[in-house]
Short mmCIF file of C-alpha atoms and ligand atoms in Angstrom, two decimals:
data_model
loop_
_atom_site.label_atom_id
_atom_site.label_comp_id
_atom_site.label_asym_id
_atom_site.label_seq_id
_atom_site.Cartn_x
_atom_site.Cartn_y
_atom_site.Cartn_z
CA UNK A 756 12.04 -25.46 -16.40
CA UNK A 757 12.07 -24.64 -12.71
CA UNK A 758 8.68 -24.01 -11.14
CA UNK A 759 7.78 -20.71 -9.25
CA UNK A 760 5.03 -19.75 -7.00
CA UNK A 761 2.23 -17.28 -7.88
CA UNK A 762 0.70 -14.58 -5.66
CA UNK A 763 -2.71 -13.50 -6.30
CA UNK A 764 -4.40 -10.48 -4.51
CA UNK A 765 -7.74 -8.91 -4.70
CA UNK A 766 -7.75 -5.08 -4.51
CA UNK A 767 -10.14 -2.15 -4.02
CA UNK A 768 -13.93 -2.40 -3.91
CA UNK A 769 -15.01 -5.92 -4.54
CA UNK A 770 -17.67 -7.09 -6.91
CA UNK A 771 -20.18 -9.99 -7.36
CA UNK A 772 -17.74 -11.60 -9.88
CA UNK A 773 -14.24 -10.89 -8.64
CA UNK A 774 -14.18 -14.50 -7.28
CA UNK A 775 -14.92 -15.73 -10.63
CA UNK A 776 -11.59 -14.15 -11.67
CA UNK A 777 -9.94 -15.88 -8.64
CA UNK A 778 -11.41 -19.17 -9.92
CA UNK A 779 -10.03 -18.64 -13.31
CA UNK A 780 -6.54 -17.84 -11.95
CA UNK A 781 -6.41 -20.85 -9.58
CA UNK A 782 -7.99 -23.35 -11.90
CA UNK A 783 -5.73 -22.42 -14.76
CA UNK A 784 -2.65 -22.38 -12.53
CA UNK A 785 -3.67 -25.89 -11.31
CA UNK A 786 -3.79 -26.89 -14.94
CA UNK A 787 -0.09 -25.75 -15.22
CA UNK A 788 1.32 -27.72 -12.39
CA UNK A 789 4.55 -28.42 -14.36
CA UNK A 790 5.31 -24.52 -14.49
CA UNK A 791 3.48 -23.09 -11.43
CA UNK A 792 4.08 -24.41 -7.93
CA UNK A 793 1.87 -22.96 -5.19
CA UNK A 794 -0.80 -20.42 -5.67
CA UNK A 795 -0.79 -18.06 -2.67
CA UNK A 796 -3.59 -15.42 -2.13
CA UNK A 797 -3.08 -12.26 -0.22
CA UNK A 798 -5.09 -12.22 3.08
CA UNK A 799 -6.74 -8.77 2.49
CA UNK A 800 -4.96 -8.03 -0.82
CA UNK A 801 -1.53 -6.71 -0.95
CA UNK A 802 -1.60 -6.01 2.76
CA UNK A 803 -1.32 -9.81 3.14
CA UNK A 804 1.94 -9.75 1.16
CA UNK A 805 3.35 -7.02 3.24
CA UNK A 806 2.40 -8.78 6.52
CA UNK A 807 3.41 -12.20 5.07
CA UNK A 808 -0.16 -13.57 5.40
CA UNK A 809 -0.29 -15.79 2.48
CA UNK A 810 -3.27 -18.15 2.03
CA UNK A 811 -2.34 -21.39 0.52
CA UNK A 812 -4.87 -21.98 -2.05
CA UNK A 813 -3.59 -25.51 -2.37
CA UNK A 814 -5.26 -26.48 0.77
CA UNK A 815 -8.81 -25.78 -0.93
CA UNK A 816 -10.46 -28.53 -2.59
CA UNK A 817 -11.35 -28.45 -6.28
CA UNK A 818 -15.05 -28.05 -5.54
CA UNK A 819 -14.35 -25.09 -3.05
CA UNK A 820 -12.33 -23.42 -5.81
CA UNK A 821 -15.11 -24.20 -8.41
CA UNK A 822 -17.62 -22.51 -6.04
CA UNK A 823 -15.71 -19.24 -6.25
CA UNK A 824 -17.19 -18.80 -9.69
CA UNK A 825 -20.68 -18.26 -8.19
CA UNK A 826 -19.65 -16.49 -4.99
CA UNK A 827 -19.71 -12.68 -4.46
CA UNK A 828 -17.36 -10.50 -2.65
CA UNK A 829 -13.58 -11.06 -2.11
CA UNK A 830 -13.02 -14.59 -0.92
CA UNK A 831 -9.53 -13.79 0.22
CA UNK A 832 -10.24 -10.21 1.58
CA UNK A 833 -9.46 -7.06 -0.31
CA UNK A 834 -7.84 -3.66 0.78
CA UNK A 835 -7.81 0.00 0.05
CA UNK A 836 -4.06 0.30 0.47
CA UNK A 837 -1.80 2.49 -1.60
CA UNK A 838 1.82 1.75 -2.00
CA UNK A 839 3.64 5.03 -1.83
CA UNK A 840 6.21 5.83 -4.53
CA UNK A 841 9.61 4.07 -4.22
CA UNK A 842 11.30 7.17 -3.18
CA UNK A 843 8.83 7.87 -0.43
CA UNK A 844 8.64 4.48 1.01
CA UNK A 845 11.39 2.11 -0.25
CA UNK A 846 11.02 -0.09 2.83
CA UNK A 847 7.57 -1.31 1.47
CA UNK A 848 8.98 -2.49 -1.75
CA UNK A 849 11.90 -4.16 -0.24
CA UNK A 850 9.52 -5.95 2.18
CA UNK A 851 7.43 -7.09 -0.78
CA UNK A 852 10.60 -8.40 -2.57
CA UNK A 853 11.72 -9.93 0.69
CA UNK A 854 8.32 -11.88 1.09
CA UNK A 855 8.33 -12.76 -2.61
CA UNK A 856 11.93 -14.08 -2.36
CA UNK A 857 11.19 -16.03 0.77
CA UNK A 858 8.29 -17.84 -0.77
CA UNK A 859 9.80 -18.16 -4.19
CA UNK A 860 7.00 -16.05 -5.71
CA UNK A 861 7.82 -15.07 -9.32
CA UNK A 862 4.39 -14.22 -10.56
CA UNK A 863 2.15 -11.51 -9.04
CA UNK A 864 -1.39 -11.22 -10.35
CA UNK A 865 -3.20 -8.19 -9.15
CA UNK A 866 -7.03 -8.10 -9.38
CA UNK A 867 -8.29 -4.48 -9.24
CA UNK A 868 -9.16 -1.27 -10.74
CA UNK A 869 -6.94 1.71 -12.09
CA UNK A 870 -5.08 2.38 -8.76
CA UNK A 871 -4.32 -1.36 -8.52
CA UNK A 872 -2.91 -1.44 -12.06
CA UNK A 873 -0.72 1.34 -11.11
CA UNK A 874 0.57 -0.66 -8.18
CA UNK A 875 1.24 -3.76 -10.41
CA UNK A 876 3.10 -1.61 -12.75
CA UNK A 877 5.32 -0.13 -10.14
CA UNK A 878 6.05 -3.58 -8.60
CA UNK A 879 7.05 -4.86 -11.99
CA UNK A 880 9.50 -1.95 -12.72
CA UNK A 881 11.01 -1.93 -9.21
CA UNK A 882 11.41 -5.72 -9.07
CA UNK A 883 13.88 -5.52 -12.05
CA UNK A 884 15.70 -2.74 -10.40
CA UNK A 885 15.91 -4.62 -7.21
CA UNK A 886 17.35 -7.71 -8.83
CA UNK A 887 14.38 -10.08 -8.30
CA UNK A 888 12.23 -9.68 -11.38
CA UNK A 889 8.55 -10.48 -10.81
CA UNK A 890 6.04 -11.07 -13.72
CA UNK A 891 3.34 -8.75 -12.91
CA UNK A 892 -0.14 -9.18 -14.61
CA UNK A 893 -3.15 -7.13 -13.81
CA UNK A 894 -6.55 -8.62 -13.74
CA UNK A 895 -9.28 -6.01 -14.43
CA UNK A 896 -12.20 -5.47 -12.10
CA UNK A 897 -14.28 -2.58 -11.17
CA UNK A 898 -18.13 -2.03 -10.94
CA UNK A 899 -17.43 1.51 -11.95
CA UNK A 900 -16.44 0.45 -15.52
CA UNK A 901 -14.02 3.24 -15.79
CA UNK A 902 -10.87 1.43 -16.87
CA UNK A 903 -9.60 2.58 -20.27
CA UNK A 904 -8.61 0.34 -23.21
CA UNK A 905 -10.92 -2.49 -22.22
CA UNK A 906 -14.39 -2.46 -23.73
CA UNK A 907 -15.91 -2.94 -20.43
CA UNK A 908 -14.73 -4.08 -16.92
CA UNK A 909 -15.64 -7.40 -15.14
CA UNK A 910 -18.06 -6.57 -12.30
CA UNK A 911 -19.85 -3.85 -14.18
CA UNK A 912 -22.19 -6.07 -16.17
CA UNK A 913 -23.74 -7.58 -12.98
CA UNK A 914 -24.12 -4.26 -11.32
CA UNK A 915 -25.71 -2.92 -14.39
CA UNK A 916 -28.21 -5.84 -14.41
CA UNK A 917 -29.02 -5.41 -10.82
CA UNK A 918 -29.69 -1.67 -11.07
CA UNK A 919 -31.73 -1.99 -14.29
CA UNK A 920 -33.70 -4.78 -12.75
CA UNK A 921 -34.20 -2.91 -9.50
CA UNK A 922 -35.50 0.28 -11.01
CA UNK A 923 -37.89 -1.54 -13.17
CA UNK A 924 -39.33 -3.30 -10.12
CA UNK A 925 -39.33 -0.36 -7.93
CA UNK A 926 -40.82 1.73 -10.71
CA UNK A 927 -43.76 -0.73 -10.89
CA UNK A 928 -44.21 -0.36 -7.20
CA UNK A 929 -44.41 3.36 -7.28
CA UNK A 930 -46.71 3.20 -10.30
CA UNK A 931 -49.13 1.20 -8.18
CA UNK A 932 -49.17 3.73 -5.30
CA UNK A 933 -48.91 7.05 -7.09
CA UNK A 934 -52.59 7.80 -7.37
CA UNK A 935 -53.04 8.43 -3.71
CA UNK A 936 -49.62 8.15 -2.17
CA UNK A 937 -45.89 8.11 -3.21
CA UNK A 938 -45.13 9.99 -6.33
CA UNK A 939 -41.34 10.04 -6.46
CA UNK A 940 -38.83 7.33 -5.96
CA UNK A 941 -35.03 8.04 -5.97
CA UNK A 942 -32.50 5.32 -6.33
CA UNK A 943 -28.78 5.99 -5.68
CA UNK A 944 -26.20 4.01 -7.45
CA UNK A 945 -22.40 3.78 -7.32
CA UNK A 946 -19.83 5.28 -9.84
CA UNK A 947 -17.49 7.73 -8.31
CA UNK A 948 -16.67 9.90 -11.38
CA UNK A 949 -18.31 8.07 -14.12
CA UNK A 950 -21.98 7.47 -14.90
CA UNK A 951 -21.79 4.00 -16.37
CA UNK A 952 -23.85 2.35 -13.70
CA UNK A 953 -26.36 5.06 -13.68
CA UNK A 954 -26.62 4.95 -17.35
CA UNK A 955 -27.07 1.10 -17.50
CA UNK A 956 -30.25 1.62 -15.29
CA UNK A 957 -31.67 3.26 -18.39
CA UNK A 958 -31.97 -0.02 -19.92
CA UNK A 959 -35.16 -0.54 -17.86
CA UNK A 960 -36.89 2.07 -19.98
CA UNK A 961 -38.19 0.31 -23.04
CA UNK A 962 -41.33 2.15 -23.66
CA UNK A 963 -42.36 5.68 -23.11
CA UNK A 964 -43.09 6.22 -19.59
CA UNK A 965 -41.18 3.28 -18.16
CA UNK A 966 -38.95 3.90 -15.13
CA UNK A 967 -36.41 5.44 -14.80
CA UNK A 968 -37.69 8.82 -16.05
CA UNK A 969 -34.61 10.76 -15.01
CA UNK A 970 -30.99 9.70 -14.69
CA UNK A 971 -28.51 12.07 -13.00
CA UNK A 972 -24.96 11.51 -14.33
CA UNK A 973 -21.63 12.84 -12.90
CA UNK A 974 -20.76 13.94 -16.41
CA UNK A 975 -23.65 16.47 -16.56
CA UNK A 976 -23.53 19.34 -14.11
CA UNK A 977 -26.61 19.24 -11.92
CA UNK A 978 -29.15 22.15 -12.75
CA UNK A 979 -31.65 22.45 -10.02
CA UNK A 980 -34.20 24.43 -11.93
CA UNK A 981 -34.20 22.12 -15.03
CA UNK A 982 -34.33 19.08 -12.74
CA UNK A 983 -37.23 20.25 -10.69
CA UNK A 984 -39.20 21.20 -13.89
CA UNK A 985 -38.45 17.72 -15.37
CA UNK A 986 -39.64 15.93 -12.20
CA UNK A 987 -42.88 17.99 -12.20
CA UNK A 988 -43.54 17.18 -15.93
CA UNK A 989 -43.02 13.46 -15.34
CA UNK A 990 -45.49 13.36 -12.38
CA UNK A 991 -48.01 15.19 -14.60
CA UNK A 992 -47.52 12.82 -17.50
CA UNK A 993 -46.93 9.51 -15.92
CA UNK A 994 -48.46 9.98 -12.42
CA UNK A 995 -44.96 9.36 -10.82
CA UNK A 996 -41.22 9.94 -11.31
CA UNK A 997 -38.54 7.36 -10.85
CA UNK A 998 -35.04 8.77 -10.71
CA UNK A 999 -31.60 7.15 -10.76
CA UNK A 1000 -28.76 9.31 -9.32
CA UNK A 1001 -25.19 8.57 -9.51
CA UNK A 1002 -23.33 8.90 -6.24
CA UNK A 1003 -20.79 11.00 -8.15
CA UNK A 1004 -23.44 13.49 -9.35
CA UNK A 1005 -21.86 16.95 -9.30
CA UNK A 1006 -22.56 20.62 -9.22
CA UNK A 1007 -21.30 23.00 -11.89
CA UNK A 1008 -18.17 23.67 -9.88
CA UNK A 1009 -17.28 19.98 -9.81
CA UNK A 1010 -18.23 19.51 -6.15
CA UNK A 1011 -20.32 16.51 -5.37
CA UNK A 1012 -24.04 16.91 -4.65
CA UNK A 1013 -23.65 15.06 -1.33
CA UNK A 1014 -20.57 13.49 0.14
CA UNK A 1015 -20.41 11.35 3.12
CA UNK A 1016 -17.24 12.91 4.47
CA UNK A 1017 -13.90 11.21 4.92
CA UNK A 1018 -11.56 9.72 2.26
CA UNK A 1019 -9.76 6.47 1.61
CA UNK A 1020 -6.03 5.75 1.27
CA UNK A 1021 -6.19 6.88 -2.43
CA UNK A 1022 -7.75 10.22 -1.29
CA UNK A 1023 -11.06 9.27 -2.76
CA UNK A 1024 -13.92 11.05 -1.02
CA UNK A 1025 -16.39 8.53 0.43
CA UNK A 1026 -19.65 9.20 -1.34
CA UNK A 1027 -23.18 8.22 -0.33
CA UNK A 1028 -26.47 10.16 0.50
CA UNK A 1029 -27.30 11.88 -2.63
CA UNK A 1030 -30.67 10.03 -2.82
CA UNK A 1031 -32.03 11.53 0.26
CA UNK A 1032 -30.60 14.99 -0.62
CA UNK A 1033 -32.36 14.87 -4.07
CA UNK A 1034 -35.63 13.46 -2.52
CA UNK A 1035 -35.70 16.17 0.15
CA UNK A 1036 -35.17 18.79 -2.48
CA UNK A 1037 -38.09 17.50 -4.50
CA UNK A 1038 -40.27 17.30 -1.23
CA UNK A 1039 -39.52 20.95 -0.19
CA UNK A 1040 -39.80 22.44 -3.69
CA UNK A 1041 -42.75 20.39 -5.06
CA UNK A 1042 -44.29 18.74 -2.13
CA UNK A 1043 -44.49 15.26 -3.47
CA UNK A 1044 -44.25 12.27 -1.08
CA UNK A 1045 -41.17 10.20 -1.83
CA UNK A 1046 -39.15 7.08 -1.12
CA UNK A 1047 -35.54 6.59 -1.67
CA UNK A 1048 -32.91 3.86 -1.59
CA UNK A 1049 -29.24 3.80 -1.62
CA UNK A 1050 -28.26 0.56 -3.48
CA UNK A 1051 -24.71 0.84 -2.05
CA UNK A 1052 -23.17 -2.58 -1.36
CA UNK A 1053 -26.27 -4.38 -2.36
CA UNK A 1054 -25.60 -3.59 -5.91
CA UNK A 1055 -22.00 -4.85 -6.07
CA UNK A 1056 -22.58 -7.92 -3.95
CA UNK A 1057 -25.79 -9.02 -5.77
CA UNK A 1058 -24.39 -12.28 -7.14
CA UNK A 1059 -28.05 -13.76 -7.24
CA UNK A 1060 -28.82 -11.81 -10.37
CA UNK A 1061 -25.36 -11.62 -11.82
CA UNK A 1062 -24.96 -11.25 -15.63
CA UNK A 1063 -23.91 -14.54 -17.21
CA UNK A 1064 -21.76 -12.56 -19.66
CA UNK A 1065 -19.94 -10.76 -16.87
CA UNK A 1066 -19.28 -14.04 -15.03
CA UNK A 1067 -17.81 -15.71 -18.20
CA UNK A 1068 -15.73 -12.48 -18.77
CA UNK A 1069 -14.49 -12.34 -15.23
CA UNK A 1070 -13.48 -15.90 -15.32
CA UNK A 1071 -11.81 -15.41 -18.74
CA UNK A 1072 -9.64 -12.49 -17.57
CA UNK A 1073 -8.32 -14.56 -14.63
CA UNK A 1074 -7.50 -17.47 -16.94
CA UNK A 1075 -5.86 -15.17 -19.45
CA UNK A 1076 -3.70 -13.56 -16.71
CA UNK A 1077 -2.16 -16.91 -15.88
CA UNK A 1078 -1.63 -17.72 -19.49
CA UNK A 1079 -0.04 -14.29 -20.23
CA UNK A 1080 2.33 -14.85 -17.32
CA UNK A 1081 3.29 -18.27 -18.58
CA UNK A 1082 3.77 -16.88 -22.07
CA UNK A 1083 6.47 -14.49 -20.63
CA UNK A 1084 4.39 -11.42 -20.86
CA UNK A 1085 4.86 -8.68 -18.16
CA UNK A 1086 3.19 -5.48 -16.97
CA UNK A 1087 0.23 -6.08 -19.05
CA UNK A 1088 -3.44 -6.69 -18.35
CA UNK A 1089 -6.08 -8.88 -20.28
CA UNK A 1090 -8.87 -6.69 -21.69
CA UNK A 1091 -12.33 -7.36 -23.18
CA UNK A 1092 -12.35 -6.69 -26.85
CA UNK A 1093 -15.81 -6.30 -28.49
CA UNK A 1094 -16.40 -7.87 -31.98
CA UNK A 1095 -17.36 -5.52 -34.78
CA UNK A 1096 -20.44 -7.38 -36.02
CA UNK A 1097 -24.12 -6.89 -35.25
CA UNK A 1098 -24.19 -9.88 -32.99
CA UNK A 1099 -22.39 -9.37 -29.78
CA UNK A 1100 -19.07 -11.19 -29.58
CA UNK A 1101 -16.08 -10.71 -27.36
CA UNK A 1102 -12.47 -11.89 -26.95
CA UNK A 1103 -9.59 -11.30 -24.82
CA UNK A 1104 -7.09 -8.64 -25.70
CA UNK A 1105 -4.03 -7.06 -23.99
CA UNK A 1106 -3.16 -3.64 -22.67
CA UNK A 1107 -0.05 -2.23 -21.04
CA UNK A 1108 -0.46 -1.57 -17.38
CA UNK A 1109 1.19 1.87 -17.97
CA UNK A 1110 -1.73 2.67 -20.40
CA UNK A 1111 -4.44 1.59 -17.78
CA UNK A 1112 -2.90 3.01 -14.51
CA UNK A 1113 -4.67 6.00 -13.07
CA UNK A 1114 -6.92 6.82 -16.01
CA UNK A 1115 -10.68 7.08 -15.63
CA UNK A 1116 -12.85 6.42 -18.58
CA UNK A 1117 -16.06 8.45 -18.50
CA UNK A 1118 -19.42 8.07 -20.31
CA UNK A 1119 -19.10 9.62 -23.71
CA UNK A 1120 -21.48 12.60 -24.24
CA UNK A 1121 -23.15 10.78 -27.16
CA UNK A 1122 -24.26 8.02 -24.72
CA UNK A 1123 -26.27 10.71 -22.84
CA UNK A 1124 -29.58 12.15 -24.28
CA UNK A 1125 -29.39 15.76 -25.41
CA UNK A 1126 -31.42 16.89 -22.41
CA UNK A 1127 -28.94 15.20 -20.09
CA UNK A 1128 -31.40 13.16 -18.29
CA UNK A 1129 -31.45 9.75 -20.04
CA UNK A 1130 -29.29 7.51 -22.28
CA UNK A 1131 -29.30 7.30 -26.10
CA UNK A 1132 -29.79 4.35 -28.50
CA UNK A 1133 -25.96 4.14 -28.80
CA UNK A 1134 -25.57 3.70 -25.12
CA UNK A 1135 -28.21 0.95 -25.28
CA UNK A 1136 -26.32 -0.91 -27.77
CA UNK A 1137 -23.22 -0.71 -25.66
CA UNK A 1138 -24.83 -1.69 -22.51
CA UNK A 1139 -27.34 -4.35 -23.51
CA UNK A 1140 -25.12 -7.31 -24.24
CA UNK A 1141 -23.26 -6.76 -20.97
CA UNK A 1142 -26.25 -7.72 -18.81
CA UNK A 1143 -27.13 -10.66 -20.98
CA UNK A 1144 -27.95 -14.14 -19.35
CA UNK A 1145 -28.39 -15.36 -15.91
CA UNK A 1146 -25.96 -17.35 -13.94
CA UNK A 1147 -27.85 -18.23 -10.78
CA UNK A 1148 -25.78 -19.64 -7.81
CA UNK A 1149 -27.00 -22.92 -6.37
CA UNK A 1150 -29.76 -22.52 -3.61
CA UNK A 1151 -30.41 -24.66 -0.61
CA UNK A 1152 -33.15 -24.15 1.92
CA UNK A 1153 -34.08 -21.07 -0.05
CA UNK A 1154 -30.75 -19.47 0.35
CA UNK A 1155 -27.79 -19.07 -1.93
CA UNK A 1156 -24.90 -21.47 -1.33
CA UNK A 1157 -21.55 -19.58 -1.48
CA UNK A 1158 -17.98 -20.82 -1.26
CA UNK A 1159 -16.63 -21.59 2.14
CA UNK A 1160 -12.87 -21.52 2.17
CA UNK A 1161 -10.42 -22.73 4.85
CA UNK A 1162 -8.05 -19.80 4.22
CA UNK A 1163 -4.97 -21.52 5.69
CA UNK A 1164 -1.99 -19.42 6.06
CA UNK A 1165 1.50 -20.56 5.18
CA UNK A 1166 4.15 -20.56 7.84
CA UNK A 1167 5.87 -17.28 8.18
CA UNK A 1168 9.59 -17.08 7.41
CA UNK A 1169 10.41 -13.42 8.10
CA UNK A 1170 10.26 -11.09 11.00
CA UNK A 1171 6.99 -9.25 11.75
CA UNK A 1172 6.19 -6.21 9.44
CA UNK A 1173 5.81 -2.84 11.05
CA UNK A 1174 4.32 -0.19 8.79
CA UNK A 1175 5.89 3.15 9.02
O1 F6P B 2669 -14.63 0.25 -6.32
C1 F6P B 2669 -15.53 1.20 -6.78
C2 F6P B 2669 -16.53 1.52 -5.77
O2 F6P B 2669 -17.45 0.44 -5.75
C3 F6P B 2669 -17.27 2.81 -6.02
O3 F6P B 2669 -18.16 2.91 -6.90
C4 F6P B 2669 -17.71 3.34 -4.67
O4 F6P B 2669 -17.65 4.60 -4.61
C5 F6P B 2669 -16.60 2.81 -3.82
O5 F6P B 2669 -16.08 1.59 -4.48
C6 F6P B 2669 -16.94 2.42 -2.41
O6 F6P B 2669 -15.61 2.05 -1.81
P1 F6P B 2669 -15.50 1.58 -0.41
O7 F6P B 2669 -16.21 0.18 -0.31
O8 F6P B 2669 -14.11 1.41 -0.21
O9 F6P B 2669 -16.14 2.39 0.58
#
């Protein structure tokens, strides 16, 4: 059987374990040298394919590739870039096909969230229409945990662990100070339209009075009066109030409590700044001294406290994607399937890209407590196994050692790409 080359690209917001998926892809492809020729990685995602900037991962040593498993962020660069529809921008698809043809690429593995799975799906369909069929396999990733079909998304378990650990630690800090100083701590976490990350922070509450005392979810419309009443009662009861607020927290009319202005290529509003907004509201209404923190990129880059379960799953979906491609599957994505027993188990399943593309899975209402300010037992059962285990990176001189790649580009064969 003739060999073909594989193109792998990272897409959208990166995570602390997306490189573990890259590691799974590249190591598995190397195990199938009889079927897969070169593995190219897009420099800055799919933009790398359009610009014909293909990183030859074959130039990286086995140890550098192995180190990807414990390295955060996107080793090859990611992008927020939306391919328009075929009718709107046919040139872009033709260019992709030209690049794939010029470099004998027959496999396209796209590591991203809902928008990226949509792109992979489009490329798969159009490649057939354009007479150069490409096997397209999605590799799931998103800290937001909002992809449908899969039980959870690689990247989420580690963010969940980071935010739960952080609010526990910061909660203890505020508890020490609250008698004479700070009474309120507000931590803002990611999750554009879904409260999965905020909800996971609730794992830190194991006994009555543990932080966080209040969680604000995008799924529950913000009610200023009820919220302030709750803050006051927490301060009276526990001496302080630790709050986790999702960046996507919304007013009744669906507008965000605070948005940072601007939007990305997909039209997503850039969020950030709801923590100071909430903290200021508390100060002006209740007069409490506060501190606030926006976990922002720290939470999705925090490889030092990654969940071992998450790392294993991220690697497994990368590996499975290559195996799917070799098994002749197309326009599908490996998923995580949770076992039914009491003890947590998981295995790899499969979803059609068309079922995954552009669908956002929100926190079910029965995962959120009746008063809307915390999580239920059911949510705990869902979240708890996803943060299990530690998978520390190696440390030297007190600092984590992360992968250092050469990122050598292959020689271009085509004319320079000019975007329209
Ligand atoms: O990819 C998801 C996410 O991490 C969101 O939770 C967050 O709102 C967004 O990305 C930030 O995106 P960017 O890094 O492009 O500003």
